[in-house]
């Protein structure tokens, strides 16, 4: 080994007993990696937090060094995985800062495959579709494809439902839409991710694995379709970005009626949860569920599918309030209760009106920067938020909003259902009183710390306007501060994210 690679002896000493905490570095030391874990799987732990710029695998020692593009990304990653270590091949792995500020692996024998995996991943992430043979050896061909996967399930001995597919595939990123059908006597599904990288990882990790031991085997390839059209939200098709779709005449799926909802006798349900160990799938999907914990926002203690309570973590304890979470999550559904943890102020529970709204909030808010931190949102293991008992110390950290007049989706015909957009730097303002001028509005936003880059009133309706701020994060903060702002005489400003820019 050349001198340029980190010596692992002092790392090993630290890993035993009380480790000295290193100061943050963009190089991370990963320990207790099981045999057989690929470079691509190690890299995938870092991807949700930013670009991975280097990788050194110490195969015989079960260790690796991962270099992130920025210290911020490394800090987010360590903060996220410290309370709940990620699992690779069903074993927890431990991540800490390294003493090294950068990795140099120029002339390392034995590093060709990890380096190829890294180039492959960055090519996928950064749109350069060059491919190396070594990456193909790592287990995948780089995508020159979109974000839609075609899934064939072979040997369907037990029912496979849309929820089961959603659960398995959402470990790799945001699933936007799923359509299931039978073709040529085969059970098939089309599944669209928000991002082609996620589709590539899911295919690389899941293709050829079985949901249950010895049956329900997944065969996955890329679809030629670039976008799925979903007309109904029911057992056979679902668009997780639209809660306004009708149920249609969707017949219950044939498979569901064949068997008990819990799958075969003597088997755990798919992705059955063993306490604290993360999803454990019988049979071949077992090892799988972990590479998966690399997907953004998925803690290793899994939530309950179909749950409406969200676990929100990596919050800024100095700045976050129950009201702020109520307003922000309220853009994507009606928030009934919010609880910030009494002893861990960086973690909160948010209870939405229903599971679809909870999923929508995850799709749009997981990974969003809020008060300087990258927020993580996933389903909670709790199904409801308990209000504090009389006299119980709570310091106002648990709030009930179930009867709030600020719910945007109370009316099932509300136009708000059609106007749900991801957080953006441009905000849509409505309910502006006639007496309020452009300058009044610009000054209002500036007074809350926003940089106003552009503004325009709607030509046809002077009660509405668009305002463009300095960044998406600024707009998120401004929405929390100024939605429902009182102009006096019972005139309240309405603020939402816009899909337009000025």
GROMACS .gro file of C-alpha atoms in nm:
model
  502
    1UNK     CA    1   0.000   0.000   0.000
    2UNK     CA    2   0.136   0.344  -0.087
    3UNK     CA    3   0.185   0.616   0.173
    4UNK     CA    4  -0.091   0.817   0.020
    5UNK     CA    5  -0.365   0.594   0.157
    6UNK     CA    6  -0.490   0.639   0.510
    7UNK     CA    7  -0.328   0.414   0.767
    8UNK     CA    8  -0.608   0.226   0.929
    9UNK     CA    9  -0.437   0.139   1.255
   10UNK     CA   10  -0.533   0.455   1.437
   11UNK     CA   11  -0.883   0.427   1.286
   12UNK     CA   12  -0.900   0.073   1.427
   13UNK     CA   13  -0.786   0.184   1.770
   14UNK     CA   14  -1.057   0.445   1.772
   15UNK     CA   15  -1.315   0.192   1.663
   16UNK     CA   16  -1.254  -0.010   1.978
   17UNK     CA   17  -1.388   0.119   2.306
   18UNK     CA   18  -1.424   0.493   2.336
   19UNK     CA   19  -1.343   0.647   2.001
   20UNK     CA   20  -1.201   0.993   1.997
   21UNK     CA   21  -1.450   1.199   1.803
   22UNK     CA   22  -1.269   1.339   1.496
   23UNK     CA   23  -1.354   1.684   1.377
   24UNK     CA   24  -1.582   1.679   1.070
   25UNK     CA   25  -1.407   1.581   0.748
   26UNK     CA   26  -1.545   1.506   0.404
   27UNK     CA   27  -1.370   1.166   0.428
   28UNK     CA   28  -1.579   0.912   0.619
   29UNK     CA   29  -1.452   0.587   0.769
   30UNK     CA   30  -1.704   0.300   0.738
   31UNK     CA   31  -1.654  -0.009   0.958
   32UNK     CA   32  -1.791  -0.363   0.988
   33UNK     CA   33  -1.877  -0.401   0.619
   34UNK     CA   34  -1.982  -0.763   0.548
   35UNK     CA   35  -1.798  -0.967   0.284
   36UNK     CA   36  -1.945  -0.944  -0.062
   37UNK     CA   37  -2.058  -0.580  -0.035
   38UNK     CA   38  -1.976  -0.399  -0.362
   39UNK     CA   39  -1.824  -0.055  -0.407
   40UNK     CA   40  -2.150   0.062  -0.563
   41UNK     CA   41  -2.341  -0.036  -0.247
   42UNK     CA   42  -2.099   0.159  -0.026
   43UNK     CA   43  -2.123   0.460  -0.259
   44UNK     CA   44  -2.503   0.439  -0.248
   45UNK     CA   45  -2.493   0.516   0.128
   46UNK     CA   46  -2.354   0.860   0.045
   47UNK     CA   47  -2.561   0.948  -0.262
   48UNK     CA   48  -2.869   1.089  -0.087
   49UNK     CA   49  -2.648   1.349   0.079
   50UNK     CA   50  -2.454   1.473  -0.225
   51UNK     CA   51  -2.187   1.383  -0.478
   52UNK     CA   52  -1.940   1.111  -0.376
   53UNK     CA   53  -1.591   1.201  -0.501
   54UNK     CA   54  -1.376   0.905  -0.398
   55UNK     CA   55  -1.387   0.557  -0.251
   56UNK     CA   56  -1.126   0.326  -0.100
   57UNK     CA   57  -1.233  -0.031  -0.017
   58UNK     CA   58  -1.021  -0.228   0.235
   59UNK     CA   59  -1.181  -0.559   0.149
   60UNK     CA   60  -0.989  -0.787   0.385
   61UNK     CA   61  -1.063  -0.558   0.679
   62UNK     CA   62  -1.434  -0.498   0.621
   63UNK     CA   63  -1.369  -0.125   0.602
   64UNK     CA   64  -1.396   0.153   0.348
   65UNK     CA   65  -1.326   0.524   0.317
   66UNK     CA   66  -1.580   0.736   0.135
   67UNK     CA   67  -1.501   1.092   0.031
   68UNK     CA   68  -1.791   1.335  -0.015
   69UNK     CA   69  -1.771   1.648  -0.232
   70UNK     CA   70  -1.828   1.875   0.071
   71UNK     CA   71  -1.792   1.869   0.449
   72UNK     CA   72  -2.162   1.969   0.473
   73UNK     CA   73  -2.264   1.653   0.287
   74UNK     CA   74  -2.045   1.440   0.516
   75UNK     CA   75  -2.190   1.607   0.828
   76UNK     CA   76  -2.548   1.546   0.705
   77UNK     CA   77  -2.461   1.183   0.641
   78UNK     CA   78  -2.302   1.126   0.984
   79UNK     CA   79  -2.588   1.307   1.163
   80UNK     CA   80  -2.841   1.097   0.977
   81UNK     CA   81  -2.682   0.755   1.022
   82UNK     CA   82  -2.547   0.792   1.379
   83UNK     CA   83  -2.884   0.738   1.557
   84UNK     CA   84  -2.983   0.462   1.312
   85UNK     CA   85  -2.686   0.292   1.141
   86UNK     CA   86  -2.753   0.183   0.782
   87UNK     CA   87  -2.755  -0.189   0.703
   88UNK     CA   88  -2.560  -0.355   0.421
   89UNK     CA   89  -2.645  -0.719   0.353
   90UNK     CA   90  -2.855  -0.723   0.672
   91UNK     CA   91  -2.565  -0.610   0.897
   92UNK     CA   92  -2.532  -0.267   1.056
   93UNK     CA   93  -2.230  -0.067   0.939
   94UNK     CA   94  -2.084   0.223   1.135
   95UNK     CA   95  -1.983   0.559   0.994
   96UNK     CA   96  -1.753   0.817   1.153
   97UNK     CA   97  -1.532   1.104   1.037
   98UNK     CA   98  -1.182   1.005   0.929
   99UNK     CA   99  -0.863   1.189   1.030
  100UNK     CA  100  -0.797   1.234   0.658
  101UNK     CA  101  -0.917   1.544   0.479
  102UNK     CA  102  -0.900   1.384   0.133
  103UNK     CA  103  -0.840   1.044  -0.027
  104UNK     CA  104  -0.581   0.973  -0.292
  105UNK     CA  105  -0.615   0.634  -0.456
  106UNK     CA  106  -0.417   0.691  -0.775
  107UNK     CA  107  -0.202   0.380  -0.790
  108UNK     CA  108  -0.397   0.142  -0.574
  109UNK     CA  109  -0.400  -0.213  -0.701
  110UNK     CA  110  -0.737  -0.367  -0.615
  111UNK     CA  111  -0.924  -0.038  -0.641
  112UNK     CA  112  -1.022  -0.055  -1.009
  113UNK     CA  113  -1.372  -0.190  -0.950
  114UNK     CA  114  -1.468   0.050  -0.671
  115UNK     CA  115  -1.332   0.339  -0.878
  116UNK     CA  116  -1.536   0.223  -1.175
  117UNK     CA  117  -1.844   0.198  -0.956
  118UNK     CA  118  -1.780   0.552  -0.841
  119UNK     CA  119  -1.739   0.685  -1.195
  120UNK     CA  120  -2.051   0.498  -1.291
  121UNK     CA  121  -2.254   0.644  -1.009
  122UNK     CA  122  -2.134   0.995  -1.072
  123UNK     CA  123  -2.196   0.952  -1.443
  124UNK     CA  124  -2.552   0.854  -1.360
  125UNK     CA  125  -2.596   1.138  -1.118
  126UNK     CA  126  -2.440   1.399  -1.337
  127UNK     CA  127  -2.585   1.294  -1.666
  128UNK     CA  128  -2.265   1.173  -1.831
  129UNK     CA  129  -2.354   0.837  -1.975
  130UNK     CA  130  -2.007   0.702  -2.049
  131UNK     CA  131  -1.970   0.345  -1.924
  132UNK     CA  132  -1.679   0.137  -1.803
  133UNK     CA  133  -1.659  -0.240  -1.830
  134UNK     CA  134  -1.564  -0.263  -1.468
  135UNK     CA  135  -1.893  -0.104  -1.369
  136UNK     CA  136  -2.077  -0.369  -1.567
  137UNK     CA  137  -1.877  -0.621  -1.363
  138UNK     CA  138  -2.000  -0.442  -1.049
  139UNK     CA  139  -2.349  -0.543  -1.145
  140UNK     CA  140  -2.518  -0.292  -1.371
  141UNK     CA  141  -2.521  -0.111  -1.700
  142UNK     CA  142  -2.542   0.263  -1.686
  143UNK     CA  143  -2.874   0.413  -1.770
  144UNK     CA  144  -2.934   0.580  -2.099
  145UNK     CA  145  -3.296   0.555  -1.997
  146UNK     CA  146  -3.567   0.739  -1.812
  147UNK     CA  147  -3.707   0.680  -1.468
  148UNK     CA  148  -3.972   0.416  -1.552
  149UNK     CA  149  -3.908   0.047  -1.470
  150UNK     CA  150  -4.096  -0.252  -1.611
  151UNK     CA  151  -4.131  -0.523  -1.347
  152UNK     CA  152  -4.232  -0.881  -1.419
  153UNK     CA  153  -4.303  -1.101  -1.115
  154UNK     CA  154  -4.245  -1.469  -1.191
  155UNK     CA  155  -4.380  -1.767  -0.997
  156UNK     CA  156  -4.649  -1.564  -0.818
  157UNK     CA  157  -4.734  -1.814  -0.549
  158UNK     CA  158  -4.852  -1.552  -0.300
  159UNK     CA  159  -5.031  -1.223  -0.364
  160UNK     CA  160  -4.826  -0.923  -0.472
  161UNK     CA  161  -5.009  -0.598  -0.409
  162UNK     CA  162  -4.940  -0.243  -0.515
  163UNK     CA  163  -4.851  -0.158  -0.152
  164UNK     CA  164  -4.591  -0.437  -0.138
  165UNK     CA  165  -4.425  -0.307  -0.457
  166UNK     CA  166  -4.438   0.047  -0.325
  167UNK     CA  167  -4.273  -0.059   0.000
  168UNK     CA  168  -3.990  -0.246  -0.166
  169UNK     CA  169  -3.915   0.010  -0.438
  170UNK     CA  170  -3.956   0.326  -0.227
  171UNK     CA  171  -3.642   0.226  -0.037
  172UNK     CA  172  -3.448   0.350  -0.342
  173UNK     CA  173  -3.609   0.691  -0.382
  174UNK     CA  174  -3.937   0.866  -0.446
  175UNK     CA  175  -4.189   0.647  -0.628
  176UNK     CA  176  -4.425   0.875  -0.820
  177UNK     CA  177  -4.659   0.626  -0.993
  178UNK     CA  178  -4.732   0.252  -1.018
  179UNK     CA  179  -4.957   0.069  -1.265
  180UNK     CA  180  -5.015  -0.310  -1.234
  181UNK     CA  181  -5.161  -0.538  -1.504
  182UNK     CA  182  -5.158  -0.891  -1.646
  183UNK     CA  183  -5.002  -0.950  -1.988
  184UNK     CA  184  -4.920  -1.283  -2.155
  185UNK     CA  185  -5.038  -1.455  -1.836
  186UNK     CA  186  -4.768  -1.270  -1.643
  187UNK     CA  187  -4.803  -1.033  -1.350
  188UNK     CA  188  -4.643  -0.704  -1.460
  189UNK     CA  189  -4.609  -0.353  -1.328
  190UNK     CA  190  -4.473  -0.021  -1.447
  191UNK     CA  191  -4.318   0.199  -1.181
  192UNK     CA  192  -4.199   0.558  -1.224
  193UNK     CA  193  -3.937   0.720  -0.999
  194UNK     CA  194  -3.879   1.092  -0.958
  195UNK     CA  195  -3.526   1.039  -1.086
  196UNK     CA  196  -3.344   0.806  -1.329
  197UNK     CA  197  -3.067   0.746  -1.071
  198UNK     CA  198  -3.320   0.588  -0.836
  199UNK     CA  199  -3.453   0.365  -1.114
  200UNK     CA  200  -3.098   0.254  -1.197
  201UNK     CA  201  -3.022   0.165  -0.833
  202UNK     CA  202  -3.348  -0.021  -0.785
  203UNK     CA  203  -3.287  -0.227  -1.099
  204UNK     CA  204  -2.925  -0.295  -1.002
  205UNK     CA  205  -3.022  -0.408  -0.651
  206UNK     CA  206  -3.355  -0.587  -0.699
  207UNK     CA  207  -3.341  -0.760  -1.038
  208UNK     CA  208  -3.346  -1.138  -0.992
  209UNK     CA  209  -3.433  -1.129  -0.620
  210UNK     CA  210  -3.744  -1.293  -0.474
  211UNK     CA  211  -3.999  -1.127  -0.247
  212UNK     CA  212  -4.060  -1.456  -0.062
  213UNK     CA  213  -3.820  -1.749  -0.040
  214UNK     CA  214  -3.836  -1.936  -0.368
  215UNK     CA  215  -4.124  -1.745  -0.527
  216UNK     CA  216  -4.242  -1.404  -0.650
  217UNK     CA  217  -3.912  -1.339  -0.830
  218UNK     CA  218  -3.857  -0.989  -0.968
  219UNK     CA  219  -3.736  -0.942  -1.327
  220UNK     CA  220  -3.672  -0.575  -1.391
  221UNK     CA  221  -3.578  -0.376  -1.699
  222UNK     CA  222  -3.617  -0.019  -1.817
  223UNK     CA  223  -3.940   0.077  -1.990
  224UNK     CA  224  -3.940   0.274  -2.315
  225UNK     CA  225  -4.206   0.498  -2.161
  226UNK     CA  226  -4.083   0.826  -2.015
  227UNK     CA  227  -4.396   0.906  -1.816
  228UNK     CA  228  -4.689   0.702  -1.682
  229UNK     CA  229  -5.046   0.829  -1.708
  230UNK     CA  230  -5.262   0.726  -1.413
  231UNK     CA  231  -5.636   0.794  -1.423
  232UNK     CA  232  -5.745   0.624  -1.101
  233UNK     CA  233  -5.598   0.576  -0.755
  234UNK     CA  234  -5.700   0.222  -0.663
  235UNK     CA  235  -5.558  -0.127  -0.612
  236UNK     CA  236  -5.416  -0.148  -0.963
  237UNK     CA  237  -5.284   0.200  -1.027
  238UNK     CA  238  -5.174   0.490  -0.816
  239UNK     CA  239  -5.029   0.835  -0.867
  240UNK     CA  240  -4.869   0.934  -0.535
  241UNK     CA  241  -4.845   1.298  -0.644
  242UNK     CA  242  -5.222   1.341  -0.685
  243UNK     CA  243  -5.467   1.279  -0.406
  244UNK     CA  244  -5.759   1.410  -0.612
  245UNK     CA  245  -5.787   1.114  -0.854
  246UNK     CA  246  -6.110   0.907  -0.840
  247UNK     CA  247  -6.110   0.543  -0.730
  248UNK     CA  248  -6.270   0.450  -1.065
  249UNK     CA  249  -6.432   0.112  -1.100
  250UNK     CA  250  -6.101  -0.050  -1.000
  251UNK     CA  251  -6.183  -0.411  -0.927
  252UNK     CA  252  -5.992  -0.543  -0.630
  253UNK     CA  253  -5.687  -0.711  -0.774
  254UNK     CA  254  -5.729  -1.077  -0.849
  255UNK     CA  255  -5.426  -1.180  -0.647
  256UNK     CA  256  -5.541  -1.009  -0.331
  257UNK     CA  257  -5.844  -1.232  -0.303
  258UNK     CA  258  -5.639  -1.550  -0.345
  259UNK     CA  259  -5.479  -1.558  -0.006
  260UNK     CA  260  -5.472  -1.409   0.340
  261UNK     CA  261  -5.346  -1.052   0.346
  262UNK     CA  262  -5.042  -1.166   0.543
  263UNK     CA  263  -4.902  -1.393   0.278
  264UNK     CA  264  -4.811  -1.755   0.322
  265UNK     CA  265  -4.839  -1.945   0.650
  266UNK     CA  266  -4.505  -1.970   0.825
  267UNK     CA  267  -4.359  -1.673   0.636
  268UNK     CA  268  -4.318  -1.321   0.758
  269UNK     CA  269  -4.517  -1.078   0.546
  270UNK     CA  270  -4.303  -0.916   0.278
  271UNK     CA  271  -4.075  -0.668   0.445
  272UNK     CA  272  -4.201  -0.791   0.782
  273UNK     CA  273  -4.042  -0.588   1.057
  274UNK     CA  274  -3.828  -0.736   1.330
  275UNK     CA  275  -3.780  -0.489   1.609
  276UNK     CA  276  -3.502  -0.247   1.546
  277UNK     CA  277  -3.327  -0.454   1.280
  278UNK     CA  278  -3.485  -0.284   0.985
  279UNK     CA  279  -3.696  -0.460   0.729
  280UNK     CA  280  -3.625  -0.832   0.718
  281UNK     CA  281  -3.755  -1.008   0.413
  282UNK     CA  282  -3.752  -1.383   0.410
  283UNK     CA  283  -3.549  -1.536   0.135
  284UNK     CA  284  -3.348  -1.354  -0.118
  285UNK     CA  285  -3.477  -1.005  -0.050
  286UNK     CA  286  -3.316  -1.022   0.293
  287UNK     CA  287  -2.983  -0.868   0.206
  288UNK     CA  288  -3.156  -0.629  -0.020
  289UNK     CA  289  -3.341  -0.430   0.222
  290UNK     CA  290  -3.029  -0.272   0.324
  291UNK     CA  291  -2.845  -0.139   0.044
  292UNK     CA  292  -3.179   0.019   0.040
  293UNK     CA  293  -3.145   0.204   0.365
  294UNK     CA  294  -2.925   0.432   0.159
  295UNK     CA  295  -3.231   0.581  -0.002
  296UNK     CA  296  -3.300   0.932   0.122
  297UNK     CA  297  -3.513   0.959   0.428
  298UNK     CA  298  -3.555   0.593   0.511
  299UNK     CA  299  -3.456   0.516   0.867
  300UNK     CA  300  -3.358   0.161   0.946
  301UNK     CA  301  -3.646   0.138   1.193
  302UNK     CA  302  -3.914   0.120   0.928
  303UNK     CA  303  -4.250   0.286   0.949
  304UNK     CA  304  -4.585   0.123   0.893
  305UNK     CA  305  -4.695   0.127   0.528
  306UNK     CA  306  -5.023   0.311   0.486
  307UNK     CA  307  -4.951   0.516   0.798
  308UNK     CA  308  -5.039   0.885   0.821
  309UNK     CA  309  -4.780   0.979   1.088
  310UNK     CA  310  -4.442   1.102   0.963
  311UNK     CA  311  -4.106   1.089   1.137
  312UNK     CA  312  -3.917   1.409   1.052
  313UNK     CA  313  -3.551   1.426   1.153
  314UNK     CA  314  -3.232   1.634   1.122
  315UNK     CA  315  -3.429   1.950   1.209
  316UNK     CA  316  -3.262   2.262   1.344
  317UNK     CA  317  -3.364   2.259   1.715
  318UNK     CA  318  -3.297   2.635   1.751
  319UNK     CA  319  -3.538   2.735   1.475
  320UNK     CA  320  -3.806   2.468   1.442
  321UNK     CA  321  -4.153   2.509   1.597
  322UNK     CA  322  -4.471   2.296   1.585
  323UNK     CA  323  -4.643   2.584   1.400
  324UNK     CA  324  -4.364   2.602   1.138
  325UNK     CA  325  -4.400   2.227   1.065
  326UNK     CA  326  -4.780   2.264   1.060
  327UNK     CA  327  -4.763   2.537   0.793
  328UNK     CA  328  -4.494   2.369   0.578
  329UNK     CA  329  -4.640   2.017   0.581
  330UNK     CA  330  -4.985   2.175   0.540
  331UNK     CA  331  -4.892   2.262   0.180
  332UNK     CA  332  -4.922   1.888   0.098
  333UNK     CA  333  -5.213   1.781   0.319
  334UNK     CA  334  -5.408   1.869   0.633
  335UNK     CA  335  -5.188   1.840   0.942
  336UNK     CA  336  -5.378   1.720   1.249
  337UNK     CA  337  -5.105   1.708   1.512
  338UNK     CA  338  -4.734   1.792   1.551
  339UNK     CA  339  -4.498   1.677   1.824
  340UNK     CA  340  -4.135   1.789   1.862
  341UNK     CA  341  -3.948   1.538   2.079
  342UNK     CA  342  -3.892   1.677   2.429
  343UNK     CA  343  -3.538   1.537   2.467
  344UNK     CA  344  -3.436   1.541   2.098
  345UNK     CA  345  -3.553   1.871   1.955
  346UNK     CA  346  -3.414   1.781   1.612
  347UNK     CA  347  -3.680   1.511   1.564
  348UNK     CA  348  -4.056   1.556   1.525
  349UNK     CA  349  -4.371   1.358   1.445
  350UNK     CA  350  -4.628   1.506   1.204
  351UNK     CA  351  -4.973   1.347   1.177
  352UNK     CA  352  -5.145   1.404   0.841
  353UNK     CA  353  -5.517   1.357   0.763
  354UNK     CA  354  -5.450   1.033   0.572
  355UNK     CA  355  -5.180   0.807   0.428
  356UNK     CA  356  -5.191   0.958   0.077
  357UNK     CA  357  -5.121   1.306   0.212
  358UNK     CA  358  -4.841   1.164   0.429
  359UNK     CA  359  -4.683   1.007   0.120
  360UNK     CA  360  -4.720   1.330  -0.075
  361UNK     CA  361  -4.540   1.522   0.202
  362UNK     CA  362  -4.255   1.267   0.196
  363UNK     CA  363  -4.226   1.290  -0.184
  364UNK     CA  364  -4.194   1.669  -0.176
  365UNK     CA  365  -4.025   1.751   0.156
  366UNK     CA  366  -3.779   1.470   0.224
  367UNK     CA  367  -3.430   1.608   0.147
  368UNK     CA  368  -3.546   1.972   0.155
  369UNK     CA  369  -3.317   2.222   0.332
  370UNK     CA  370  -3.487   2.389   0.629
  371UNK     CA  371  -3.308   2.636   0.859
  372UNK     CA  372  -2.967   2.526   0.729
  373UNK     CA  373  -3.018   2.149   0.759
  374UNK     CA  374  -3.129   1.879   0.515
  375UNK     CA  375  -3.458   1.752   0.659
  376UNK     CA  376  -3.547   1.381   0.638
  377UNK     CA  377  -3.911   1.266   0.630
  378UNK     CA  378  -4.029   0.907   0.636
  379UNK     CA  379  -4.322   0.706   0.773
  380UNK     CA  380  -4.324   0.666   1.150
  381UNK     CA  381  -4.376   0.347   1.346
  382UNK     CA  382  -4.643   0.533   1.549
  383UNK     CA  383  -4.997   0.545   1.412
  384UNK     CA  384  -5.113   0.845   1.609
  385UNK     CA  385  -4.963   1.131   1.812
  386UNK     CA  386  -5.070   1.123   2.177
  387UNK     CA  387  -5.148   1.460   2.334
  388UNK     CA  388  -4.974   1.524   2.668
  389UNK     CA  389  -5.170   1.433   2.980
  390UNK     CA  390  -5.286   1.699   3.226
  391UNK     CA  391  -4.984   1.836   3.409
  392UNK     CA  392  -4.732   1.650   3.192
  393UNK     CA  393  -4.430   1.870   3.109
  394UNK     CA  394  -4.432   1.944   2.737
  395UNK     CA  395  -4.323   2.309   2.693
  396UNK     CA  396  -4.571   2.355   2.409
  397UNK     CA  397  -4.392   2.100   2.187
  398UNK     CA  398  -4.709   1.899   2.109
  399UNK     CA  399  -4.991   2.080   1.929
  400UNK     CA  400  -5.331   1.970   1.802
  401UNK     CA  401  -5.432   2.138   1.475
  402UNK     CA  402  -5.719   1.907   1.381
  403UNK     CA  403  -5.974   2.192   1.388
  404UNK     CA  404  -5.748   2.460   1.239
  405UNK     CA  405  -5.914   2.700   0.993
  406UNK     CA  406  -5.586   2.693   0.794
  407UNK     CA  407  -5.633   2.345   0.644
  408UNK     CA  408  -5.603   2.371   0.265
  409UNK     CA  409  -5.776   2.043   0.172
  410UNK     CA  410  -6.092   2.032   0.388
  411UNK     CA  411  -6.314   2.086   0.086
  412UNK     CA  412  -6.286   1.781  -0.148
  413UNK     CA  413  -6.349   2.009  -0.450
  414UNK     CA  414  -6.080   2.257  -0.346
  415UNK     CA  415  -5.862   2.396  -0.627
  416UNK     CA  416  -5.566   2.341  -0.394
  417UNK     CA  417  -5.563   1.974  -0.500
  418UNK     CA  418  -5.462   2.081  -0.851
  419UNK     CA  419  -5.197   2.324  -0.731
  420UNK     CA  420  -4.957   2.107  -0.534
  421UNK     CA  421  -4.600   2.173  -0.646
  422UNK     CA  422  -4.254   2.095  -0.507
  423UNK     CA  423  -4.083   2.364  -0.299
  424UNK     CA  424  -3.956   2.631  -0.538
  425UNK     CA  425  -3.793   2.974  -0.517
  426UNK     CA  426  -4.108   3.132  -0.667
  427UNK     CA  427  -4.411   3.170  -0.441
  428UNK     CA  428  -4.773   3.218  -0.547
  429UNK     CA  429  -4.947   3.483  -0.336
  430UNK     CA  430  -5.326   3.522  -0.319
  431UNK     CA  431  -5.592   3.706  -0.120
  432UNK     CA  432  -5.395   4.033  -0.151
  433UNK     CA  433  -5.611   4.333  -0.049
  434UNK     CA  434  -5.650   4.609  -0.314
  435UNK     CA  435  -5.474   4.863  -0.089
  436UNK     CA  436  -5.148   4.660  -0.078
  437UNK     CA  437  -4.880   4.771  -0.330
  438UNK     CA  438  -4.582   4.599  -0.492
  439UNK     CA  439  -4.350   4.781  -0.251
  440UNK     CA  440  -4.559   4.679   0.051
  441UNK     CA  441  -4.521   4.314  -0.046
  442UNK     CA  442  -4.150   4.340  -0.131
  443UNK     CA  443  -4.085   4.513   0.203
  444UNK     CA  444  -4.288   4.250   0.389
  445UNK     CA  445  -4.075   3.967   0.244
  446UNK     CA  446  -3.748   4.161   0.290
  447UNK     CA  447  -3.838   4.222   0.656
  448UNK     CA  448  -3.842   3.843   0.706
  449UNK     CA  449  -3.490   3.807   0.565
  450UNK     CA  450  -3.582   3.720   0.204
  451UNK     CA  451  -3.399   3.849  -0.104
  452UNK     CA  452  -3.662   3.953  -0.359
  453UNK     CA  453  -3.539   3.874  -0.713
  454UNK     CA  454  -3.865   3.936  -0.902
  455UNK     CA  455  -4.231   4.024  -0.855
  456UNK     CA  456  -4.541   4.048  -1.071
  457UNK     CA  457  -4.914   4.085  -1.017
  458UNK     CA  458  -5.145   3.864  -1.224
  459UNK     CA  459  -5.289   4.074  -1.509
  460UNK     CA  460  -5.642   3.941  -1.474
  461UNK     CA  461  -5.653   3.932  -1.095
  462UNK     CA  462  -5.474   4.185  -0.876
  463UNK     CA  463  -5.545   3.975  -0.568
  464UNK     CA  464  -5.276   3.733  -0.689
  465UNK     CA  465  -4.904   3.768  -0.757
  466UNK     CA  466  -4.579   3.576  -0.802
  467UNK     CA  467  -4.270   3.663  -0.599
  468UNK     CA  468  -3.929   3.513  -0.674
  469UNK     CA  469  -3.682   3.481  -0.385
  470UNK     CA  470  -3.309   3.412  -0.364
  471UNK     CA  471  -3.333   3.034  -0.315
  472UNK     CA  472  -3.574   2.749  -0.253
  473UNK     CA  473  -3.474   2.743   0.115
  474UNK     CA  474  -3.553   3.117   0.147
  475UNK     CA  475  -3.894   3.056  -0.008
  476UNK     CA  476  -3.964   2.769   0.236
  477UNK     CA  477  -3.879   2.999   0.530
  478UNK     CA  478  -4.090   3.284   0.386
  479UNK     CA  479  -4.389   3.055   0.332
  480UNK     CA  480  -4.372   2.942   0.697
  481UNK     CA  481  -4.344   3.303   0.818
  482UNK     CA  482  -4.597   3.471   0.591
  483UNK     CA  483  -4.872   3.224   0.501
  484UNK     CA  484  -5.183   3.364   0.675
  485UNK     CA  485  -5.009   3.701   0.737
  486UNK     CA  486  -5.275   3.948   0.859
  487UNK     CA  487  -5.303   4.268   0.655
  488UNK     CA  488  -5.572   4.392   0.895
  489UNK     CA  489  -5.952   4.403   0.840
  490UNK     CA  490  -5.953   4.023   0.839
  491UNK     CA  491  -5.754   4.000   0.515
  492UNK     CA  492  -5.503   3.713   0.534
  493UNK     CA  493  -5.231   3.643   0.277
  494UNK     CA  494  -5.225   3.296   0.123
  495UNK     CA  495  -4.883   3.161   0.017
  496UNK     CA  496  -4.800   2.845  -0.181
  497UNK     CA  497  -4.518   2.717  -0.405
  498UNK     CA  498  -4.548   2.802  -0.774
  499UNK     CA  499  -4.447   2.595  -1.077
  500UNK     CA  500  -4.379   2.915  -1.274
  501UNK     CA  501  -4.083   3.145  -1.255
  502UNK     CA  502  -4.092   3.515  -1.333
   0.00000   0.00000   0.00000
